[in-house]
Amino acid sequence: MTALSRRAPAEDGIATPEFEAAHERQKRWRGFLMALPAYAYLLLFFAVPLGIVVVYSFGTRTRFGTTELSGWNLESYEKLGRDLVQQVLFRSIWLALLTTVICLVIAYPFAYYMATRSARVRNLMLVFVMIPFWTNFLVRNYAWYVILGTDGPFSRVAEFLGFGPTRLLFTQSAVVMGLVYGFLPFMILPLYAAIERIDGRLLEASRDLGATGYQSFRRVLLPLSMPGVIAGSILVFIPSLGAYVTPDILGGAKTTLLGSYIVTQFLSARDFPFGAALSTVLMALMLAATIVYFRRGGRTL
Amino acid sequence: MSTSAGITEPRGWFRRVLQANAWLVYAFFYLPIVLLVIYSFSDNRNVGVWGGATLDWYREFANDEPIKTALGNSLKIAAASTTVSVVLGTMAALALERYKFRGRGFFDALLYLPVIIPDVTMAVMMLLFFAEAAKILGFSRGFSTITLSHIAFSISFVSIVVRARLAGTDEKLEEAAMDLYASRWQAFRYVTLPTIMPGVLGGGLLALTLSLDDVVITQFVTGGGWNTLPVYVFGLIRKGVTPLINAVSVVMLVASTVLVGLSLLAQRIRGGEPV
């Protein structure tokens, strides 16, 4: 509106509808120009690569480990039906689910407690969740490697408690532990955001009307915090499925997950089309989950 | 924040259970980190065993040429990718928060994708993209491919942080400035920029951290001996662990914690919510 009063062409300074429209067009154009550099960048360096992955997934691996792109076929997707691949897929889904459930069970009471504290305390609590959230992922996994190793502190404590020398490293439990450690903040943050918005008087009203603590949780708190539960579950499940660093450091040969399996296709097996097909499946899962989330009235974080 | 209608604090045993859970969560988050720091000073060839205090591993770190080279590479890449992504991300945030334009919805979605897509998938995307691009343009992998990939995911993080900041500022301030005959550039330079500066700073520090920490994507697009520090350390871990890795890890950890701390601090200047 301001540009109007300053630049109105009419002598009397009254904005005509034509001028309004021209101004509106100009403003849209300016917004587009401002978005353009990032827009073009992401189209070229994100959207195009994404398309290339999909194209590769229909290609063929030659005997020399190169990829033949002409002659589209579904061979790579057919490989998904093989026993070994199914094993990896089921194991990934199972471990990712387990990770998600553990995170949910730990994070829900944590987020709830955080939401009940004073603004000052909860901000502090939030900051101390954010710090591990953003700090070096590799190092945080490596820390568990040190702790869970043969002579490491975990084994010592287990020995002291009478369990005998225990080596958790290179087991599925170690991988799940590492995943929970890495992705727990992804669960806490959306849960907290959802619970914090809930009007506490609704909970009090349900109690006043004779609901037990559990009933009030089950019928009031949980439904109202559902967007947070869904968002957190997606944010933990998807990266767990695609995890590569954690199983690589903490897992053994029998803990190949989808993420590590994809990496193997590119860095050692050199079956690019199959790796691309697996990536496409992972992306499709992610997109489906995101769409479900937004359909169910979730909001962006 | 709606403190008036907030959830009241529970009492009794329930409260104690919640409290215990909270402390356990924090112990879970921070104990491994503390233990790693302690063991990095341990005078023992085995990484998880205490053998008296020493600074040897840090000394070895300071004298290790490949590590120093990798660190230098990491810093160069982080500086370049952060600079570009701060400019592009801030412009994107301004466009999305302040303007309507054709393709806005699609742009918004495109901007969120790099945040939620798993590392591995993005790594695969960049690998195949550069493999195809190299067929046409014939460049070699290394600094350029790593930096271009880092920018691709950093733009999104910068724009999210800046948008959160912009959403809390009043557009009328800029209009007022222009009413008072500030040019569009002056209004941006003297009104908009100072108000969103905490967001720009916070987003930039986040981009810096993410670039310095990335392993998976970098590993896929590197070439020509261009190791970044995390990729080099990851390689060391897979070859066989030495206490030297403890020391390097602690340095990386301290650096990324300080950067994240500063980022959160910057975002909170004059009452912003951290993203």
PDB file of N, CA, C and O in Angstrom, chain A residues 2 6 27-28 30 37 39 41-42 45-46 56 106 110 113 117 125 128 130 132 134-136 142 145 147 181 196 199-200 204 242 244 248 266 283 286, chain B residues 1 5 19 21 26 28-30 32 88 99-100 103 111 117 120-121 124 126-127 132 148 151 175 178-179 184 213 219 238 241 246 252 256-257 260 275:
ATOM      1  N   THR A   2       1.990   1.173   0.639  1.00  0.00           N
ATOM      2  CA  THR A   2       2.824   2.360   0.798  1.00  0.00           C
ATOM      3  C   THR A   2       3.341   2.855  -0.518  1.00  0.00           C
ATOM      4  O   THR A   2       3.296   4.047  -0.804  1.00  0.00           O
ATOM      5  N   ARG A   6       3.122   6.787  -2.563  1.00  0.00           N
ATOM      6  CA  ARG A   6       4.321   7.512  -2.998  1.00  0.00           C
ATOM      7  C   ARG A   6       4.400   7.612  -4.513  1.00  0.00           C
ATOM      8  O   ARG A   6       4.883   8.584  -5.064  1.00  0.00           O
ATOM      9  N   LYS A  27       4.542  -6.722  -7.441  1.00  0.00           N
ATOM     10  CA  LYS A  27       4.928  -7.308  -6.173  1.00  0.00           C
ATOM     11  C   LYS A  27       5.158  -8.816  -6.309  1.00  0.00           C
ATOM     12  O   LYS A  27       6.109  -9.369  -5.766  1.00  0.00           O
ATOM     13  N   ARG A  28       4.273  -9.456  -7.082  1.00  0.00           N
ATOM     14  CA  ARG A  28       4.429 -10.888  -7.342  1.00  0.00           C
ATOM     15  C   ARG A  28       5.745 -11.164  -8.052  1.00  0.00           C
ATOM     16  O   ARG A  28       6.473 -12.091  -7.739  1.00  0.00           O
ATOM     17  N   ARG A  30       8.398  -9.376  -8.033  1.00  0.00           N
ATOM     18  CA  ARG A  30       9.529  -9.135  -7.138  1.00  0.00           C
ATOM     19  C   ARG A  30       9.750 -10.354  -6.220  1.00  0.00           C
ATOM     20  O   ARG A  30      10.868 -10.777  -6.003  1.00  0.00           O
ATOM     21  N   PRO A  37      16.887 -17.448  -7.126  1.00  0.00           N
ATOM     22  CA  PRO A  37      18.184 -18.121  -6.974  1.00  0.00           C
ATOM     23  C   PRO A  37      18.077 -19.453  -6.232  1.00  0.00           C
ATOM     24  O   PRO A  37      18.582 -20.474  -6.716  1.00  0.00           O
ATOM     25  N   TYR A  39      15.355 -21.187  -5.729  1.00  0.00           N
ATOM     26  CA  TYR A  39      14.444 -22.027  -6.508  1.00  0.00           C
ATOM     27  C   TYR A  39      15.234 -22.773  -7.587  1.00  0.00           C
ATOM     28  O   TYR A  39      15.203 -24.001  -7.680  1.00  0.00           O
ATOM     29  N   TYR A  41      18.401 -23.154  -7.826  1.00  0.00           N
ATOM     30  CA  TYR A  41      19.434 -24.010  -7.241  1.00  0.00           C
ATOM     31  C   TYR A  41      18.857 -25.366  -6.845  1.00  0.00           C
ATOM     32  O   TYR A  41      19.402 -26.408  -7.151  1.00  0.00           O
ATOM     33  N   LEU A  42      17.701 -25.317  -6.156  1.00  0.00           N
ATOM     34  CA  LEU A  42      17.107 -26.572  -5.683  1.00  0.00           C
ATOM     35  C   LEU A  42      16.546 -27.408  -6.833  1.00  0.00           C
ATOM     36  O   LEU A  42      16.560 -28.630  -6.775  1.00  0.00           O
ATOM     37  N   PHE A  45      19.959 -28.807  -8.329  1.00  0.00           N
ATOM     38  CA  PHE A  45      20.775 -29.664  -7.468  1.00  0.00           C
ATOM     39  C   PHE A  45      19.957 -30.522  -6.500  1.00  0.00           C
ATOM     40  O   PHE A  45      20.509 -31.154  -5.628  1.00  0.00           O
ATOM     41  N   PHE A  46      18.635 -30.503  -6.628  1.00  0.00           N
ATOM     42  CA  PHE A  46      17.849 -31.405  -5.801  1.00  0.00           C
ATOM     43  C   PHE A  46      16.790 -32.139  -6.626  1.00  0.00           C
ATOM     44  O   PHE A  46      16.747 -33.366  -6.637  1.00  0.00           O
ATOM     45  N   TYR A  56      17.525 -44.006 -13.051  1.00  0.00           N
ATOM     46  CA  TYR A  56      18.512 -45.077 -12.854  1.00  0.00           C
ATOM     47  C   TYR A  56      17.860 -46.369 -12.374  1.00  0.00           C
ATOM     48  O   TYR A  56      18.310 -47.453 -12.687  1.00  0.00           O
ATOM     49  N   ILE A 106       9.675 -43.165  25.749  1.00  0.00           N
ATOM     50  CA  ILE A 106      10.548 -42.301  26.555  1.00  0.00           C
ATOM     51  C   ILE A 106      10.151 -40.836  26.396  1.00  0.00           C
ATOM     52  O   ILE A 106      10.128 -40.074  27.359  1.00  0.00           O
ATOM     53  N   PHE A 110       8.392 -37.322  28.870  1.00  0.00           N
ATOM     54  CA  PHE A 110       9.374 -36.237  28.926  1.00  0.00           C
ATOM     55  C   PHE A 110       8.766 -34.939  28.397  1.00  0.00           C
ATOM     56  O   PHE A 110       8.839 -33.886  29.032  1.00  0.00           O
ATOM     57  N   TYR A 113       6.083 -33.623  30.719  1.00  0.00           N
ATOM     58  CA  TYR A 113       6.668 -32.974  31.900  1.00  0.00           C
ATOM     59  C   TYR A 113       7.200 -31.586  31.550  1.00  0.00           C
ATOM     60  O   TYR A 113       6.973 -30.614  32.257  1.00  0.00           O
ATOM     61  N   ARG A 117       6.155 -27.355  32.969  1.00  0.00           N
ATOM     62  CA  ARG A 117       7.045 -26.481  33.733  1.00  0.00           C
ATOM     63  C   ARG A 117       6.889 -25.020  33.333  1.00  0.00           C
ATOM     64  O   ARG A 117       6.234 -24.694  32.336  1.00  0.00           O
ATOM     65  N   MET A 125      15.159 -26.549  29.304  1.00  0.00           N
ATOM     66  CA  MET A 125      15.072 -27.977  28.987  1.00  0.00           C
ATOM     67  C   MET A 125      15.161 -28.197  27.480  1.00  0.00           C
ATOM     68  O   MET A 125      15.815 -29.114  27.001  1.00  0.00           O
ATOM     69  N   PHE A 128      18.685 -27.902  26.084  1.00  0.00           N
ATOM     70  CA  PHE A 128      19.525 -29.068  26.355  1.00  0.00           C
ATOM     71  C   PHE A 128      19.090 -30.322  25.589  1.00  0.00           C
ATOM     72  O   PHE A 128      19.787 -31.315  25.587  1.00  0.00           O
ATOM     73  N   MET A 130      18.065 -29.657  22.309  1.00  0.00           N
ATOM     74  CA  MET A 130      18.501 -29.218  20.974  1.00  0.00           C
ATOM     75  C   MET A 130      19.987 -29.445  20.751  1.00  0.00           C
ATOM     76  O   MET A 130      20.406 -29.738  19.642  1.00  0.00           O
ATOM     77  N   PRO A 132      22.237 -31.859  21.722  1.00  0.00           N
ATOM     78  CA  PRO A 132      22.615 -33.141  21.115  1.00  0.00           C
ATOM     79  C   PRO A 132      21.941 -33.368  19.763  1.00  0.00           C
ATOM     80  O   PRO A 132      22.474 -34.064  18.909  1.00  0.00           O
ATOM     81  N   TRP A 134      21.634 -31.333  17.324  1.00  0.00           N
ATOM     82  CA  TRP A 134      22.396 -30.774  16.214  1.00  0.00           C
ATOM     83  C   TRP A 134      23.872 -31.151  16.221  1.00  0.00           C
ATOM     84  O   TRP A 134      24.562 -30.909  15.253  1.00  0.00           O
ATOM     85  N   THR A 135      24.388 -31.679  17.343  1.00  0.00           N
ATOM     86  CA  THR A 135      25.835 -31.918  17.341  1.00  0.00           C
ATOM     87  C   THR A 135      26.184 -33.173  16.567  1.00  0.00           C
ATOM     88  O   THR A 135      25.349 -34.036  16.314  1.00  0.00           O
ATOM     89  N   ASN A 136      27.448 -33.246  16.260  1.00  0.00           N
ATOM     90  CA  ASN A 136      28.016 -34.249  15.365  1.00  0.00           C
ATOM     91  C   ASN A 136      27.483 -35.667  15.562  1.00  0.00           C
ATOM     92  O   ASN A 136      27.733 -36.316  16.571  1.00  0.00           O
ATOM     93  N   TYR A 142      30.035 -42.808  17.692  1.00  0.00           N
ATOM     94  CA  TYR A 142      31.341 -43.326  18.086  1.00  0.00           C
ATOM     95  C   TYR A 142      31.450 -43.426  19.612  1.00  0.00           C
ATOM     96  O   TYR A 142      32.045 -44.371  20.136  1.00  0.00           O
ATOM     97  N   TYR A 145      30.263 -46.599  20.610  1.00  0.00           N
ATOM     98  CA  TYR A 145      31.228 -47.632  20.240  1.00  0.00           C
ATOM     99  C   TYR A 145      32.228 -47.823  21.376  1.00  0.00           C
ATOM    100  O   TYR A 145      32.540 -48.940  21.780  1.00  0.00           O
ATOM    101  N   ILE A 147      31.838 -46.953  24.537  1.00  0.00           N
ATOM    102  CA  ILE A 147      31.186 -47.405  25.770  1.00  0.00           C
ATOM    103  C   ILE A 147      30.832 -48.888  25.717  1.00  0.00           C
ATOM    104  O   ILE A 147      30.995 -49.618  26.691  1.00  0.00           O
ATOM    105  N   TYR A 181      19.273 -43.193  20.533  1.00  0.00           N
ATOM    106  CA  TYR A 181      20.117 -42.093  20.974  1.00  0.00           C
ATOM    107  C   TYR A 181      20.149 -40.965  19.934  1.00  0.00           C
ATOM    108  O   TYR A 181      20.032 -39.791  20.269  1.00  0.00           O
ATOM    109  N   GLU A 196       2.369 -28.720  24.281  1.00  0.00           N
ATOM    110  CA  GLU A 196       2.463 -27.365  24.826  1.00  0.00           C
ATOM    111  C   GLU A 196       1.262 -26.509  24.413  1.00  0.00           C
ATOM    112  O   GLU A 196       0.859 -25.591  25.124  1.00  0.00           O
ATOM    113  N   ASP A 199      -4.780 -26.827  25.767  1.00  0.00           N
ATOM    114  CA  ASP A 199      -5.329 -26.025  26.859  1.00  0.00           C
ATOM    115  C   ASP A 199      -5.465 -26.911  28.101  1.00  0.00           C
ATOM    116  O   ASP A 199      -6.239 -27.874  28.103  1.00  0.00           O
ATOM    117  N   GLY A 200      -4.697 -26.591  29.137  1.00  0.00           N
ATOM    118  CA  GLY A 200      -4.676 -27.408  30.342  1.00  0.00           C
ATOM    119  C   GLY A 200      -6.042 -27.522  31.013  1.00  0.00           C
ATOM    120  O   GLY A 200      -6.323 -28.489  31.720  1.00  0.00           O
ATOM    121  N   GLU A 204      -8.186 -30.529  33.149  1.00  0.00           N
ATOM    122  CA  GLU A 204      -8.793 -30.317  34.465  1.00  0.00           C
ATOM    123  C   GLU A 204     -10.293 -30.603  34.426  1.00  0.00           C
ATOM    124  O   GLU A 204     -10.840 -31.242  35.333  1.00  0.00           O
ATOM    125  N   GLY A 242      16.549 -45.418   6.990  1.00  0.00           N
ATOM    126  CA  GLY A 242      17.639 -45.039   6.086  1.00  0.00           C
ATOM    127  C   GLY A 242      18.985 -44.934   6.775  1.00  0.00           C
ATOM    128  O   GLY A 242      19.944 -44.470   6.181  1.00  0.00           O
ATOM    129  N   TYR A 244      22.615 -45.326   8.179  1.00  0.00           N
ATOM    130  CA  TYR A 244      23.788 -45.970   7.607  1.00  0.00           C
ATOM    131  C   TYR A 244      24.958 -45.898   8.579  1.00  0.00           C
ATOM    132  O   TYR A 244      25.621 -46.907   8.851  1.00  0.00           O
ATOM    133  N   ASP A 248      26.583 -49.116  10.715  1.00  0.00           N
ATOM    134  CA  ASP A 248      27.951 -49.351  10.260  1.00  0.00           C
ATOM    135  C   ASP A 248      28.927 -49.362  11.430  1.00  0.00           C
ATOM    136  O   ASP A 248      29.854 -50.164  11.472  1.00  0.00           O
ATOM    137  N   PHE A 266      26.183 -49.070  -4.001  1.00  0.00           N
ATOM    138  CA  PHE A 266      26.928 -48.049  -4.734  1.00  0.00           C
ATOM    139  C   PHE A 266      28.431 -48.155  -4.522  1.00  0.00           C
ATOM    140  O   PHE A 266      29.204 -48.018  -5.453  1.00  0.00           O
ATOM    141  N   MET A 283      12.367 -43.174  -0.620  1.00  0.00           N
ATOM    142  CA  MET A 283      11.797 -41.847  -0.854  1.00  0.00           C
ATOM    143  C   MET A 283      10.281 -41.897  -0.919  1.00  0.00           C
ATOM    144  O   MET A 283       9.600 -41.029  -0.381  1.00  0.00           O
ATOM    145  N   MET A 286       8.899 -42.135   2.441  1.00  0.00           N
ATOM    146  CA  MET A 286       8.994 -40.843   3.115  1.00  0.00           C
ATOM    147  C   MET A 286       7.896 -39.890   2.647  1.00  0.00           C
ATOM    148  O   MET A 286       7.228 -39.257   3.448  1.00  0.00           O
TER     149      MET A 286
ATOM    150  N   MET B   1       3.708 -17.857  24.167  1.00  0.00           N
ATOM    151  CA  MET B   1       3.458 -19.041  24.983  1.00  0.00           C
ATOM    152  C   MET B   1       2.273 -18.829  25.924  1.00  0.00           C
ATOM    153  O   MET B   1       2.184 -17.811  26.595  1.00  0.00           O
ATOM    154  N   ALA B   5      -3.123 -20.810  30.269  1.00  0.00           N
ATOM    155  CA  ALA B   5      -3.943 -21.998  30.048  1.00  0.00           C
ATOM    156  C   ALA B   5      -3.079 -23.248  29.933  1.00  0.00           C
ATOM    157  O   ALA B   5      -3.509 -24.251  29.400  1.00  0.00           O
ATOM    158  N   GLN B  19       9.776 -36.719  36.696  1.00  0.00           N
ATOM    159  CA  GLN B  19      11.046 -36.069  36.982  1.00  0.00           C
ATOM    160  C   GLN B  19      12.212 -37.036  36.740  1.00  0.00           C
ATOM    161  O   GLN B  19      13.199 -36.681  36.096  1.00  0.00           O
ATOM    162  N   ASN B  21      12.238 -39.670  34.896  1.00  0.00           N
ATOM    163  CA  ASN B  21      12.348 -39.921  33.461  1.00  0.00           C
ATOM    164  C   ASN B  21      13.135 -38.809  32.773  1.00  0.00           C
ATOM    165  O   ASN B  21      14.007 -39.066  31.945  1.00  0.00           O
ATOM    166  N   TYR B  26      18.224 -36.945  30.135  1.00  0.00           N
ATOM    167  CA  TYR B  26      19.410 -36.091  30.036  1.00  0.00           C
ATOM    168  C   TYR B  26      20.692 -36.877  30.282  1.00  0.00           C
ATOM    169  O   TYR B  26      21.711 -36.645  29.621  1.00  0.00           O
ATOM    170  N   PHE B  28      21.099 -39.988  29.567  1.00  0.00           N
ATOM    171  CA  PHE B  28      21.262 -40.755  28.339  1.00  0.00           C
ATOM    172  C   PHE B  28      21.904 -39.894  27.244  1.00  0.00           C
ATOM    173  O   PHE B  28      22.784 -40.338  26.513  1.00  0.00           O
ATOM    174  N   PHE B  29      21.461 -38.644  27.151  1.00  0.00           N
ATOM    175  CA  PHE B  29      22.014 -37.746  26.138  1.00  0.00           C
ATOM    176  C   PHE B  29      23.478 -37.404  26.413  1.00  0.00           C
ATOM    177  O   PHE B  29      24.300 -37.381  25.516  1.00  0.00           O
ATOM    178  N   TYR B  30      23.769 -37.098  27.677  1.00  0.00           N
ATOM    179  CA  TYR B  30      25.058 -36.471  27.939  1.00  0.00           C
ATOM    180  C   TYR B  30      26.127 -37.402  28.492  1.00  0.00           C
ATOM    181  O   TYR B  30      27.311 -37.124  28.337  1.00  0.00           O
ATOM    182  N   PRO B  32      27.232 -40.440  27.527  1.00  0.00           N
ATOM    183  CA  PRO B  32      28.188 -40.950  26.538  1.00  0.00           C
ATOM    184  C   PRO B  32      29.198 -39.894  26.105  1.00  0.00           C
ATOM    185  O   PRO B  32      30.375 -40.189  25.927  1.00  0.00           O
ATOM    186  N   LEU B  88      21.186 -17.329  -0.292  1.00  0.00           N
ATOM    187  CA  LEU B  88      20.040 -17.915  -0.995  1.00  0.00           C
ATOM    188  C   LEU B  88      18.894 -18.240  -0.033  1.00  0.00           C
ATOM    189  O   LEU B  88      17.726 -18.009  -0.339  1.00  0.00           O
ATOM    190  N   TYR B  99       5.903 -12.377   0.175  1.00  0.00           N
ATOM    191  CA  TYR B  99       5.325 -12.219  -1.155  1.00  0.00           C
ATOM    192  C   TYR B  99       4.500 -13.426  -1.562  1.00  0.00           C
ATOM    193  O   TYR B  99       4.726 -14.533  -1.084  1.00  0.00           O
ATOM    194  N   LYS B 100       3.566 -13.156  -2.470  1.00  0.00           N
ATOM    195  CA  LYS B 100       2.854 -14.247  -3.137  1.00  0.00           C
ATOM    196  C   LYS B 100       3.387 -14.280  -4.553  1.00  0.00           C
ATOM    197  O   LYS B 100       3.574 -13.235  -5.166  1.00  0.00           O
ATOM    198  N   GLY B 103       3.987 -20.502  -8.276  1.00  0.00           N
ATOM    199  CA  GLY B 103       4.890 -21.610  -7.937  1.00  0.00           C
ATOM    200  C   GLY B 103       5.340 -21.574  -6.493  1.00  0.00           C
ATOM    201  O   GLY B 103       6.233 -22.303  -6.096  1.00  0.00           O
ATOM    202  N   LEU B 111      11.557 -26.838  -0.764  1.00  0.00           N
ATOM    203  CA  LEU B 111      12.480 -26.336   0.249  1.00  0.00           C
ATOM    204  C   LEU B 111      12.483 -27.226   1.495  1.00  0.00           C
ATOM    205  O   LEU B 111      13.473 -27.293   2.210  1.00  0.00           O
ATOM    206  N   ILE B 117      14.446 -35.669   3.895  1.00  0.00           N
ATOM    207  CA  ILE B 117      14.926 -36.826   3.132  1.00  0.00           C
ATOM    208  C   ILE B 117      16.103 -37.484   3.882  1.00  0.00           C
ATOM    209  O   ILE B 117      16.927 -36.795   4.469  1.00  0.00           O
ATOM    210  N   VAL B 120      21.105 -40.920   3.223  1.00  0.00           N
ATOM    211  CA  VAL B 120      21.561 -41.882   2.230  1.00  0.00           C
ATOM    212  C   VAL B 120      20.940 -41.586   0.868  1.00  0.00           C
ATOM    213  O   VAL B 120      21.610 -41.621  -0.155  1.00  0.00           O
ATOM    214  N   THR B 121      19.639 -41.272   0.884  1.00  0.00           N
ATOM    215  CA  THR B 121      18.950 -40.986  -0.366  1.00  0.00           C
ATOM    216  C   THR B 121      19.533 -39.761  -1.038  1.00  0.00           C
ATOM    217  O   THR B 121      19.773 -39.748  -2.240  1.00  0.00           O
ATOM    218  N   VAL B 124      22.846 -40.627  -2.591  1.00  0.00           N
ATOM    219  CA  VAL B 124      22.678 -41.349  -3.850  1.00  0.00           C
ATOM    220  C   VAL B 124      22.317 -40.376  -4.975  1.00  0.00           C
ATOM    221  O   VAL B 124      22.874 -40.420  -6.068  1.00  0.00           O
ATOM    222  N   MET B 126      22.986 -37.180  -5.240  1.00  0.00           N
ATOM    223  CA  MET B 126      24.100 -36.329  -5.638  1.00  0.00           C
ATOM    224  C   MET B 126      25.144 -37.133  -6.405  1.00  0.00           C
ATOM    225  O   MET B 126      25.708 -36.665  -7.386  1.00  0.00           O
ATOM    226  N   LEU B 127      25.382 -38.375  -5.974  1.00  0.00           N
ATOM    227  CA  LEU B 127      26.360 -39.242  -6.651  1.00  0.00           C
ATOM    228  C   LEU B 127      25.986 -39.426  -8.116  1.00  0.00           C
ATOM    229  O   LEU B 127      26.801 -39.205  -9.014  1.00  0.00           O
ATOM    230  N   GLU B 132      26.369 -38.147 -13.924  1.00  0.00           N
ATOM    231  CA  GLU B 132      25.789 -37.770 -15.209  1.00  0.00           C
ATOM    232  C   GLU B 132      26.339 -36.437 -15.710  1.00  0.00           C
ATOM    233  O   GLU B 132      26.658 -36.287 -16.874  1.00  0.00           O
ATOM    234  N   LEU B 148      28.786 -27.937  -3.497  1.00  0.00           N
ATOM    235  CA  LEU B 148      27.470 -27.822  -4.149  1.00  0.00           C
ATOM    236  C   LEU B 148      26.431 -28.679  -3.418  1.00  0.00           C
ATOM    237  O   LEU B 148      25.289 -28.252  -3.237  1.00  0.00           O
ATOM    238  N   ILE B 151      25.494 -27.032  -0.042  1.00  0.00           N
ATOM    239  CA  ILE B 151      24.587 -25.892  -0.232  1.00  0.00           C
ATOM    240  C   ILE B 151      23.154 -26.413  -0.406  1.00  0.00           C
ATOM    241  O   ILE B 151      22.207 -25.868   0.154  1.00  0.00           O
ATOM    242  N   GLU B 175       7.194  -0.830   5.668  1.00  0.00           N
ATOM    243  CA  GLU B 175       6.302   0.105   4.968  1.00  0.00           C
ATOM    244  C   GLU B 175       6.484   1.506   5.501  1.00  0.00           C
ATOM    245  O   GLU B 175       6.539   2.475   4.743  1.00  0.00           O
ATOM    246  N   MET B 178       9.544   3.064   4.130  1.00  0.00           N
ATOM    247  CA  MET B 178       9.406   3.512   2.750  1.00  0.00           C
ATOM    248  C   MET B 178       8.489   4.729   2.649  1.00  0.00           C
ATOM    249  O   MET B 178       8.660   5.556   1.777  1.00  0.00           O
ATOM    250  N   ASP B 179       7.535   4.818   3.561  1.00  0.00           N
ATOM    251  CA  ASP B 179       6.712   6.021   3.620  1.00  0.00           C
ATOM    252  C   ASP B 179       7.578   7.231   3.913  1.00  0.00           C
ATOM    253  O   ASP B 179       7.303   8.340   3.481  1.00  0.00           O
ATOM    254  N   ARG B 184      13.887   1.021  -1.463  1.00  0.00           N
ATOM    255  CA  ARG B 184      13.636  -0.360  -1.123  1.00  0.00           C
ATOM    256  C   ARG B 184      14.880  -0.982  -0.480  1.00  0.00           C
ATOM    257  O   ARG B 184      14.804  -1.730   0.486  1.00  0.00           O
ATOM    258  N   ASP B 213      29.728 -31.376   9.916  1.00  0.00           N
ATOM    259  CA  ASP B 213      29.405 -32.685  10.480  1.00  0.00           C
ATOM    260  C   ASP B 213      29.068 -33.747   9.445  1.00  0.00           C
ATOM    261  O   ASP B 213      29.055 -34.927   9.752  1.00  0.00           O
ATOM    262  N   GLN B 219      30.873 -38.359   1.643  1.00  0.00           N
ATOM    263  CA  GLN B 219      31.550 -39.592   1.258  1.00  0.00           C
ATOM    264  C   GLN B 219      31.158 -40.033  -0.157  1.00  0.00           C
ATOM    265  O   GLN B 219      31.965 -40.595  -0.881  1.00  0.00           O
ATOM    266  N   ARG B 238      36.430 -47.316  10.818  1.00  0.00           N
ATOM    267  CA  ARG B 238      36.178 -48.593  10.150  1.00  0.00           C
ATOM    268  C   ARG B 238      37.450 -49.421  10.028  1.00  0.00           C
ATOM    269  O   ARG B 238      37.401 -50.641   9.991  1.00  0.00           O
ATOM    270  N   VAL B 241      39.992 -48.913  15.607  1.00  0.00           N
ATOM    271  CA  VAL B 241      39.905 -47.733  16.450  1.00  0.00           C
ATOM    272  C   VAL B 241      41.194 -47.509  17.227  1.00  0.00           C
ATOM    273  O   VAL B 241      41.775 -48.445  17.765  1.00  0.00           O
ATOM    274  N   ASN B 246      39.508 -40.798  19.564  1.00  0.00           N
ATOM    275  CA  ASN B 246      38.840 -40.174  20.711  1.00  0.00           C
ATOM    276  C   ASN B 246      39.133 -38.677  20.749  1.00  0.00           C
ATOM    277  O   ASN B 246      38.234 -37.852  20.899  1.00  0.00           O
ATOM    278  N   MET B 252      35.937 -32.361  17.427  1.00  0.00           N
ATOM    279  CA  MET B 252      34.780 -32.148  16.556  1.00  0.00           C
ATOM    280  C   MET B 252      33.523 -31.868  17.375  1.00  0.00           C
ATOM    281  O   MET B 252      32.708 -31.009  17.027  1.00  0.00           O
ATOM    282  N   SER B 256      31.285 -28.512  17.269  1.00  0.00           N
ATOM    283  CA  SER B 256      29.886 -28.476  16.827  1.00  0.00           C
ATOM    284  C   SER B 256      28.966 -28.046  17.965  1.00  0.00           C
ATOM    285  O   SER B 256      27.976 -27.349  17.737  1.00  0.00           O
ATOM    286  N   THR B 257      29.301 -28.415  19.214  1.00  0.00           N
ATOM    287  CA  THR B 257      28.471 -27.969  20.336  1.00  0.00           C
ATOM    288  C   THR B 257      28.524 -26.447  20.496  1.00  0.00           C
ATOM    289  O   THR B 257      27.497 -25.798  20.702  1.00  0.00           O
ATOM    290  N   VAL B 260      26.480 -24.846  17.689  1.00  0.00           N
ATOM    291  CA  VAL B 260      25.037 -24.996  17.909  1.00  0.00           C
ATOM    292  C   VAL B 260      24.581 -24.098  19.055  1.00  0.00           C
ATOM    293  O   VAL B 260      23.551 -23.424  18.967  1.00  0.00           O
ATOM    294  N   VAL B 275      14.566 -22.654  16.641  1.00  0.00           N
ATOM    295  CA  VAL B 275      13.994 -23.633  15.716  1.00  0.00           C
ATOM    296  C   VAL B 275      14.754 -24.948  15.841  1.00  0.00           C
ATOM    297  O   VAL B 275      15.970 -24.956  15.840  1.00  0.00           O
TER     298      VAL B 275
END
